[in-house]
mmCIF file of C-alpha atoms in Angstrom:
data_model
loop_
_atom_site.group_PDB
_atom_site.id
_atom_site.type_symbol
_atom_site.label_atom_id
_atom_site.label_comp_id
_atom_site.label_asym_id
_atom_site.label_seq_id
_atom_site.Cartn_x
_atom_site.Cartn_y
_atom_site.Cartn_z
ATOM 1 C CA ASP F 1 131.668 56.189 27.133
ATOM 2 C CA LEU F 2 131.086 53.808 30.200
ATOM 3 C CA PHE F 3 134.314 51.903 29.136
ATOM 4 C CA ASP F 4 136.135 55.281 28.635
ATOM 5 C CA GLN F 5 135.038 56.575 32.276
ATOM 6 C CA ILE F 6 136.133 53.118 33.844
ATOM 7 C CA GLU F 7 139.587 53.310 31.971
ATOM 8 C CA ASN F 8 140.264 56.796 32.986
ATOM 9 C CA GLY F 9 139.391 55.979 36.741
ATOM 10 C CA ASN F 10 136.022 57.643 37.068
ATOM 11 C CA SER F 11 134.784 54.464 39.072
ATOM 12 C CA ASN F 12 133.171 56.978 41.486
ATOM 13 C CA LYS F 13 130.464 57.380 39.171
ATOM 14 C CA SER F 14 127.625 54.672 39.569
ATOM 15 C CA ILE F 15 127.854 51.708 37.133
ATOM 16 C CA ASN F 16 124.850 50.276 35.624
ATOM 17 C CA LEU F 17 125.519 46.477 34.877
ATOM 18 C CA ASP F 18 121.730 46.369 33.559
ATOM 19 C CA HIS F 19 122.544 49.013 31.157
ATOM 20 C CA ILE F 20 125.625 47.151 29.726
ATOM 21 C CA VAL F 21 123.439 44.053 29.276
ATOM 22 C CA ASP F 22 121.151 45.894 27.321
ATOM 23 C CA GLU F 23 123.284 47.266 25.015
ATOM 24 C CA ILE F 24 124.788 43.754 24.296
ATOM 25 C CA LEU F 25 121.135 42.477 23.796
ATOM 26 C CA SER F 26 120.336 45.373 21.473
ATOM 27 C CA ILE F 27 123.409 44.515 19.469
ATOM 28 C CA VAL F 28 121.785 40.823 19.073
ATOM 29 C CA GLU F 29 118.247 41.939 18.254
ATOM 30 C CA LEU F 30 119.637 44.156 15.515
ATOM 31 C CA GLN F 31 121.514 41.248 14.148
ATOM 32 C CA GLU F 32 118.291 38.928 14.268
ATOM 33 C CA GLU F 33 116.292 41.845 12.417
ATOM 34 C CA GLY F 34 118.868 41.557 9.530
ATOM 35 C CA LEU F 35 118.365 38.012 9.668
ATOM 36 C CA LYS F 36 114.836 38.159 9.195
ATOM 37 C CA LEU F 37 115.124 40.462 6.410
ATOM 38 C CA ASN F 38 117.609 37.899 4.349
ATOM 39 C CA ASP F 39 114.715 35.218 5.371
ATOM 40 C CA PHE F 40 112.371 37.431 3.900
ATOM 41 C CA SER F 41 114.256 37.993 0.466
ATOM 42 C CA ASN F 42 114.784 34.253 0.287
ATOM 43 C CA GLU F 43 110.941 33.619 0.571
ATOM 44 C CA ILE F 44 110.256 35.478 -2.675
ATOM 45 C CA LYS F 45 112.609 33.399 -4.396
ATOM 46 C CA ILE F 46 110.826 31.141 -7.058
ATOM 47 C CA GLY F 47 111.110 27.440 -7.626
ATOM 48 C CA GLU F 48 112.370 24.315 -5.597
ATOM 49 C CA SER F 49 115.992 25.844 -5.683
ATOM 50 C CA ALA F 50 114.391 28.915 -3.907
ATOM 51 C CA SER F 51 112.802 26.377 -1.306
ATOM 52 C CA ARG F 52 116.158 24.543 -0.580
ATOM 53 C CA THR F 53 117.929 27.762 -0.065
ATOM 54 C CA ILE F 54 115.547 28.981 2.311
ATOM 55 C CA SER F 55 115.708 25.600 4.205
ATOM 56 C CA LEU F 56 119.692 25.783 3.930
ATOM 57 C CA ASP F 57 119.661 29.648 5.040
ATOM 58 C CA GLY F 58 117.228 28.840 8.165
ATOM 59 C CA LYS F 59 119.590 26.221 9.342
ATOM 60 C CA LYS F 60 122.642 28.640 8.892
ATOM 61 C CA ASN F 61 120.753 31.436 10.471
ATOM 62 C CA SER F 62 119.724 29.309 13.629
ATOM 63 C CA LEU F 63 123.384 28.303 14.080
ATOM 64 C CA LEU F 64 124.275 32.159 13.495
ATOM 65 C CA LYS F 65 121.675 33.139 16.336
ATOM 66 C CA LEU F 66 123.086 30.784 18.521
ATOM 67 C CA THR F 67 126.727 31.913 17.889
ATOM 68 C CA LEU F 68 125.671 35.412 18.763
ATOM 69 C CA ARG F 69 124.053 34.638 21.949
ATOM 70 C CA ILE F 70 127.125 32.720 23.093
ATOM 71 C CA ALA F 71 129.304 35.666 21.925
ATOM 72 C CA ALA F 72 126.918 38.089 23.886
ATOM 73 C CA SER F 73 127.441 35.844 26.903
ATOM 74 C CA LEU F 74 131.009 35.891 26.803
ATOM 75 C CA ALA F 75 131.045 39.542 25.942
ATOM 76 C CA LEU F 76 128.978 40.139 29.285
ATOM 77 C CA ILE F 77 131.356 37.811 31.451
ATOM 78 C CA ILE F 78 134.559 39.763 30.286
ATOM 79 C CA CYS F 79 132.748 42.980 30.599
ATOM 80 C CA SER F 80 131.510 42.264 34.113
ATOM 81 C CA PHE F 81 135.324 40.935 35.169
ATOM 82 C CA PHE F 82 136.707 44.017 33.655
ATOM 83 C CA ILE F 83 134.398 46.347 35.821
ATOM 84 C CA TYR F 84 134.903 44.282 39.121
ATOM 85 C CA THR F 85 138.591 44.518 38.536
ATOM 86 C CA LYS F 86 138.756 48.254 37.814
ATOM 87 C CA VAL F 87 136.389 48.886 40.994
ATOM 88 C CA SER F 88 138.348 46.739 43.249
ATOM 89 C CA GLN F 89 141.181 48.605 42.319
ATOM 90 C CA TYR F 90 139.600 52.069 42.892
ATOM 91 C CA LYS F 91 138.366 50.779 46.356
ATOM 92 C CA SER F 92 141.867 49.789 47.242
ATOM 93 C CA ASP F 93 143.663 52.857 46.074
ATOM 94 C CA ARG F 94 140.423 54.835 48.026
ATOM 95 C CA ALA F 95 141.206 52.834 51.175
ATOM 96 C CA SER F 96 145.087 53.595 50.939
ATOM 97 C CA SER F 97 144.631 57.498 50.837
ATOM 98 C CA GLN F 98 141.981 57.822 53.477
ATOM 99 C CA VAL F 99 142.508 59.775 56.560
ATOM 100 C CA SER F 100 144.259 57.928 59.454
ATOM 101 C CA TYR F 101 143.689 59.793 62.423
ATOM 102 C CA GLN F 102 145.810 59.052 65.429
ATOM 103 C CA THR F 103 145.659 60.461 69.037
ATOM 104 C CA LYS F 104 148.778 60.389 71.532
ATOM 105 C CA SER F 105 148.228 61.353 75.182
ATOM 106 C CA ASN F 106 149.901 61.107 78.526
ATOM 107 C CA PRO F 107 148.377 61.167 81.696
ATOM 108 C CA GLN F 108 149.933 62.956 84.787
ATOM 109 C CA GLY F 109 153.388 61.796 85.486
ATOM 110 C CA ARG F 110 154.290 60.406 82.174
ATOM 111 C CA LYS F 111 156.101 62.183 78.906
ATOM 112 C CA SER F 112 156.717 60.586 75.700
ATOM 113 C CA THR F 113 158.358 60.882 72.350
ATOM 114 C CA ILE F 114 156.575 60.446 69.119
ATOM 115 C CA PHE F 115 158.154 60.439 65.664
ATOM 116 C CA LEU F 116 155.921 61.472 62.726
ATOM 117 C CA LYS F 117 155.698 59.794 59.360
ATOM 118 C CA ASP F 118 157.299 62.675 57.816
ATOM 119 C CA GLY F 119 160.465 62.373 60.473
ATOM 120 C CA SER F 120 159.510 65.382 62.574
ATOM 121 C CA LYS F 121 159.574 64.585 66.501
ATOM 122 C CA VAL F 122 157.344 65.600 69.252
ATOM 123 C CA ILE F 123 158.212 65.442 72.949
ATOM 124 C CA LEU F 124 154.842 65.436 74.661
ATOM 125 C CA ASN F 125 154.518 66.405 78.211
ATOM 126 C CA SER F 126 152.411 64.872 80.905
ATOM 127 C CA GLU F 127 148.592 65.625 80.905
ATOM 128 C CA SER F 128 148.985 66.512 77.298
ATOM 129 C CA SER F 129 147.748 65.189 73.867
ATOM 130 C CA ILE F 130 148.043 65.515 70.336
ATOM 131 C CA SER F 131 145.676 64.318 67.406
ATOM 132 C CA TYR F 132 146.664 64.336 63.708
ATOM 133 C CA ASP F 133 146.068 62.536 60.659
ATOM 134 C CA GLU F 134 149.036 60.315 60.384
ATOM 135 C CA ASN F 135 149.299 60.390 56.650
ATOM 136 C CA PHE F 136 148.948 64.097 56.389
ATOM 137 C CA SER F 137 146.562 63.677 53.331
ATOM 138 C CA SER F 138 145.089 67.231 53.379
ATOM 139 C CA GLY F 139 148.593 68.449 52.432
ATOM 140 C CA ILE F 140 149.295 70.131 55.529
ATOM 141 C CA ARG F 141 151.193 68.694 58.609
ATOM 142 C CA GLU F 142 148.435 69.457 61.012
ATOM 143 C CA ILE F 143 148.623 68.768 64.657
ATOM 144 C CA ASN F 144 146.213 69.547 67.383
ATOM 145 C CA LEU F 145 147.516 69.986 70.540
ATOM 146 C CA GLU F 146 145.882 69.883 74.267
ATOM 147 C CA GLY F 147 148.837 70.476 76.999
ATOM 148 C CA GLU F 148 152.453 70.994 76.147
ATOM 149 C CA ALA F 149 154.621 69.730 73.630
ATOM 150 C CA PHE F 150 158.035 70.287 71.782
ATOM 151 C CA PHE F 151 158.377 69.925 68.316
ATOM 152 C CA GLU F 152 161.308 69.434 66.038
ATOM 153 C CA VAL F 153 160.026 70.130 62.491
ATOM 154 C CA VAL F 154 161.443 68.538 59.387
ATOM 155 C CA LYS F 155 161.718 70.992 56.762
ATOM 156 C CA ASN F 156 159.252 70.787 53.730
ATOM 157 C CA PRO F 157 158.307 74.004 52.028
ATOM 158 C CA GLU F 158 155.521 72.639 50.231
ATOM 159 C CA GLN F 159 153.818 70.934 53.203
ATOM 160 C CA PRO F 160 153.753 73.590 56.062
ATOM 161 C CA PHE F 161 153.697 72.500 59.724
ATOM 162 C CA VAL F 162 150.643 73.496 61.716
ATOM 163 C CA VAL F 163 150.091 73.174 65.423
ATOM 164 C CA LYS F 164 146.352 74.269 66.556
ATOM 165 C CA SER F 165 146.062 74.967 70.140
ATOM 166 C CA GLY F 166 143.429 76.512 72.145
ATOM 167 C CA GLY F 167 142.374 79.173 69.081
ATOM 168 C CA ILE F 168 145.755 79.972 67.633
ATOM 169 C CA SER F 169 147.855 78.515 65.257
ATOM 170 C CA THR F 170 151.492 78.094 65.030
ATOM 171 C CA VAL F 171 153.016 77.729 61.455
ATOM 172 C CA ALA F 172 156.105 76.400 60.618
ATOM 173 C CA LEU F 173 158.361 75.065 57.642
ATOM 174 C CA GLY F 174 161.280 73.639 59.453
ATOM 175 C CA THR F 175 162.080 74.631 63.050
ATOM 176 C CA SER F 176 161.955 73.862 66.766
ATOM 177 C CA PHE F 177 159.464 75.493 69.272
ATOM 178 C CA ASN F 178 157.314 74.631 72.224
ATOM 179 C CA VAL F 179 153.763 75.205 72.717
ATOM 180 C CA ARG F 180 152.137 75.256 75.951
ATOM 181 C CA ASN F 181 148.331 74.982 76.218
ATOM 182 C CA TYR F 182 147.039 74.034 79.350
ATOM 183 C CA VAL F 183 143.235 74.807 80.642
ATOM 184 C CA GLY F 184 143.242 78.083 82.818
ATOM 185 C CA GLU F 185 146.373 79.238 81.593
ATOM 186 C CA ASP F 186 147.750 81.594 78.959
ATOM 187 C CA ILE F 187 148.781 80.222 75.857
ATOM 188 C CA THR F 188 152.660 80.351 74.964
ATOM 189 C CA VAL F 189 154.783 79.654 72.008
ATOM 190 C CA SER F 190 158.729 79.581 72.516
ATOM 191 C CA LEU F 191 160.851 79.342 69.625
ATOM 192 C CA VAL F 192 164.416 77.888 69.819
ATOM 193 C CA THR F 193 165.235 77.604 66.075
ATOM 194 C CA GLY F 194 163.932 78.761 62.636
ATOM 195 C CA LYS F 195 160.999 80.864 62.388
ATOM 196 C CA VAL F 196 157.239 80.465 63.133
ATOM 197 C CA ARG F 197 154.028 82.586 62.295
ATOM 198 C CA ILE F 198 151.246 82.514 64.906
ATOM 199 C CA ASP F 199 147.958 83.094 63.782
ATOM 200 C CA LYS F 200 144.438 83.615 65.276
ATOM 201 C CA ASP F 201 141.271 83.042 63.589
ATOM 202 C CA GLU F 202 143.243 82.389 60.078
ATOM 203 C CA ASN F 203 144.354 86.159 60.362
ATOM 204 C CA ASN F 204 148.296 86.729 60.415
ATOM 205 C CA THR F 205 150.069 89.807 61.184
ATOM 206 C CA ALA F 206 153.863 90.577 60.815
ATOM 207 C CA ASP F 207 154.128 91.237 64.693
ATOM 208 C CA ASN F 208 153.187 87.337 65.067
ATOM 209 C CA ILE F 209 156.414 86.376 63.454
ATOM 210 C CA LEU F 210 158.875 84.854 65.880
ATOM 211 C CA MET F 211 162.808 84.496 65.730
ATOM 212 C CA PRO F 212 164.778 82.430 67.815
ATOM 213 C CA GLY F 213 165.004 83.500 71.293
ATOM 214 C CA GLU F 214 161.382 85.175 71.177
ATOM 215 C CA LYS F 215 158.201 83.731 72.943
ATOM 216 C CA LEU F 216 154.765 84.917 72.138
ATOM 217 C CA ARG F 217 152.072 84.853 75.017
ATOM 218 C CA TYR F 218 148.406 84.663 73.949
ATOM 219 C CA SER F 219 146.058 85.959 76.717
ATOM 220 C CA ARG F 220 142.817 84.020 76.602
ATOM 221 C CA GLU F 221 140.804 86.611 78.582
ATOM 222 C CA LEU F 222 142.083 89.481 76.693
ATOM 223 C CA GLN F 223 142.397 87.639 73.338
ATOM 224 C CA LYS F 224 145.894 89.445 72.858
ATOM 225 C CA PHE F 225 149.004 88.574 71.820
ATOM 226 C CA GLU F 226 152.262 89.826 73.681
ATOM 227 C CA LYS F 227 155.879 88.966 72.320
ATOM 228 C CA GLN F 228 158.530 88.635 74.934
ATOM 229 C CA LYS F 229 162.312 87.909 74.782
ATOM 230 C CA TYR F 230 163.963 84.994 76.462
ATOM 231 C CA ASN F 231 167.438 83.592 76.793
ATOM 232 C CA ASP F 232 167.373 80.937 80.086
ATOM 233 C CA TYR F 233 165.399 78.309 77.917
ATOM 234 C CA GLY F 234 163.827 77.661 81.649
ATOM 235 C CA ASP F 235 160.203 77.014 80.150
ATOM 236 C CA LEU F 236 161.726 74.258 77.955
ATOM 237 C CA LEU F 237 163.739 72.023 80.584
ATOM 238 C CA TRP F 238 160.878 69.894 80.906
ATOM 239 C CA LYS F 239 161.613 68.122 77.709
ATOM 240 C CA ASP F 240 165.168 67.039 79.229
ATOM 241 C CA GLY F 241 163.574 65.664 82.466
ATOM 242 C CA ILE F 242 164.133 68.885 84.553
ATOM 243 C CA LEU F 243 161.506 70.412 86.625
ATOM 244 C CA SER F 244 161.692 74.106 86.603
ATOM 245 C CA PHE F 245 160.128 77.114 88.635
ATOM 246 C CA LYS F 246 160.564 80.326 88.157
ATOM 247 C CA LYS F 247 158.711 83.376 90.206
ATOM 248 C CA ALA F 248 156.029 80.459 90.559
ATOM 249 C CA SER F 249 152.978 81.125 92.784
ATOM 250 C CA ILE F 250 151.911 78.454 95.061
ATOM 251 C CA SER F 251 148.934 77.413 92.618
ATOM 252 C CA ASP F 252 151.728 77.110 89.790
ATOM 253 C CA VAL F 253 153.901 74.919 92.023
ATOM 254 C CA VAL F 254 150.768 72.702 92.932
ATOM 255 C CA ALA F 255 149.733 72.103 89.496
ATOM 256 C CA ASN F 256 153.202 71.515 88.131
ATOM 257 C CA LEU F 257 153.998 68.954 90.979
ATOM 258 C CA GLU F 258 150.370 67.004 90.317
ATOM 259 C CA ARG F 259 151.187 66.975 86.417
ATOM 260 C CA TRP F 260 155.032 65.819 86.876
ATOM 261 C CA TYR F 261 154.291 63.175 89.627
ATOM 262 C CA GLY F 262 150.691 62.220 88.756
ATOM 263 C CA VAL F 263 149.221 63.006 92.307
ATOM 264 C CA GLU F 264 146.694 65.213 93.773
ATOM 265 C CA ILE F 265 147.448 67.780 96.044
ATOM 266 C CA GLU F 266 145.143 69.479 98.725
ATOM 267 C CA ILE F 267 146.345 72.732 100.515
ATOM 268 C CA ALA F 268 144.939 71.902 103.927
ATOM 269 C CA VAL F 269 146.124 75.068 105.746
ATOM 270 C CA SER F 270 146.697 77.856 103.325
ATOM 271 C CA SER F 271 148.983 81.035 103.673
ATOM 272 C CA ASN F 272 148.147 84.394 103.285
ATOM 273 C CA LYS F 273 151.677 85.288 102.106
ATOM 274 C CA LYS F 274 152.241 86.213 98.302
ATOM 275 C CA VAL F 275 154.722 83.308 97.138
ATOM 276 C CA SER F 276 157.141 83.584 94.257
ATOM 277 C CA TYR F 277 159.221 80.516 94.182
ATOM 278 C CA GLY F 278 162.253 79.279 91.978
ATOM 279 C CA GLY F 279 163.989 76.149 91.874
ATOM 280 C CA VAL F 280 165.125 73.578 89.408
ATOM 281 C CA PHE F 281 165.229 69.906 90.105
ATOM 282 C CA LYS F 282 166.616 66.684 88.006
ATOM 283 C CA ASP F 283 166.062 63.404 88.793
ATOM 284 C CA GLN F 284 164.500 63.573 92.287
ATOM 285 C CA ASN F 285 161.187 61.869 93.585
ATOM 286 C CA LEU F 286 158.320 63.795 94.999
ATOM 287 C CA LYS F 287 159.550 63.591 98.638
ATOM 288 C CA GLN F 288 162.786 65.089 97.850
ATOM 289 C CA VAL F 289 161.262 68.238 95.933
ATOM 290 C CA LEU F 290 158.686 68.789 98.707
ATOM 291 C CA GLU F 291 161.516 68.737 101.059
ATOM 292 C CA ALA F 292 163.243 71.577 99.460
ATOM 293 C CA VAL F 293 159.995 73.526 98.517
ATOM 294 C CA GLY F 294 158.571 73.344 101.997
ATOM 295 C CA PHE F 295 161.698 74.289 103.438
ATOM 296 C CA THR F 296 161.481 77.545 101.301
ATOM 297 C CA LEU F 297 158.125 78.189 101.513
ATOM 298 C CA ASN F 298 157.580 77.173 105.065
ATOM 299 C CA PHE F 299 155.153 74.439 105.140
ATOM 300 C CA ASP F 300 154.743 71.015 106.390
ATOM 301 C CA TYR F 301 153.477 67.849 103.845
ATOM 302 C CA ASN F 302 151.799 64.408 104.146
ATOM 303 C CA ILE F 303 152.019 61.933 101.540
ATOM 304 C CA ASP F 304 149.304 59.076 101.260
ATOM 305 C CA GLY F 305 149.950 57.126 98.211
ATOM 306 C CA LYS F 306 148.603 59.481 95.262
ATOM 307 C CA LYS F 307 147.490 61.886 97.816
ATOM 308 C CA VAL F 308 149.653 64.822 99.429
ATOM 309 C CA LYS F 309 148.415 67.556 101.814
ATOM 310 C CA ILE F 310 150.269 70.712 102.579
ATOM 311 C CA MET F 311 149.958 72.739 105.740
ATOM 312 C CA PHE F 312 151.309 76.132 105.763
ATOM 313 C CA ASN F 313 153.040 76.978 109.090
#
């Protein structure tokens, strides 16, 4: 039974070598008992010829015992080698299938493109990170996201692609979409191509199915979904190196500039005015952007290394 278990790959069960040795030695002992019975039968023979037979048979029996012990030792060596080979192969196979967890992250001021083993592509925004099993050994292509990322997913109906972000899951088979999950903000999922389903607490409804040109916003405070239409793709320009603002408050402007340029911004002199700013910048440095935004919102600024001060007039 033990050899059958090993042959069938059941090496995760404990293998007791002492038990194997005992079984082999028991076979030898049975053989010896058989030899003793033969010796006893020889002793009851009568005459000198019987004595000679007993003497001759005794030598044969001693030789046979030695042969059996040598055979038992060889069998033990072969058995041990066989078990060692099987166990080594099992450990090797197990190691190759183990989870290989990866974390990719960007600090402020940096973006990156990550190619997954299934061929899918992830464009990771600044101050963002993803973590995942690079082998997708669970059968699901699951990604945990903090921050913002754009996904271009290779289609595989038998292995769904799931992005987990702040209590919601975006499920896709083959599509491209954007997920934004920054601390202190609502979570948004914007679909470009294909179709996705957004779940909360493993429950999904038909209202959470997105088609191209649709966006789903999840309120952390209210724990509710809101579906919206969009057609300007302004939320997705970041992946092409374009900094975009649309009806942005001053706190939104500051947070995005800090994230984009890797700086710390302090509002030294605030404004009582309600700010709603819009603008698009491509390949412009921080000073150029602050000049344009400051002109519109009427503030001065000071840059000192990685620290920026804003003073409203």
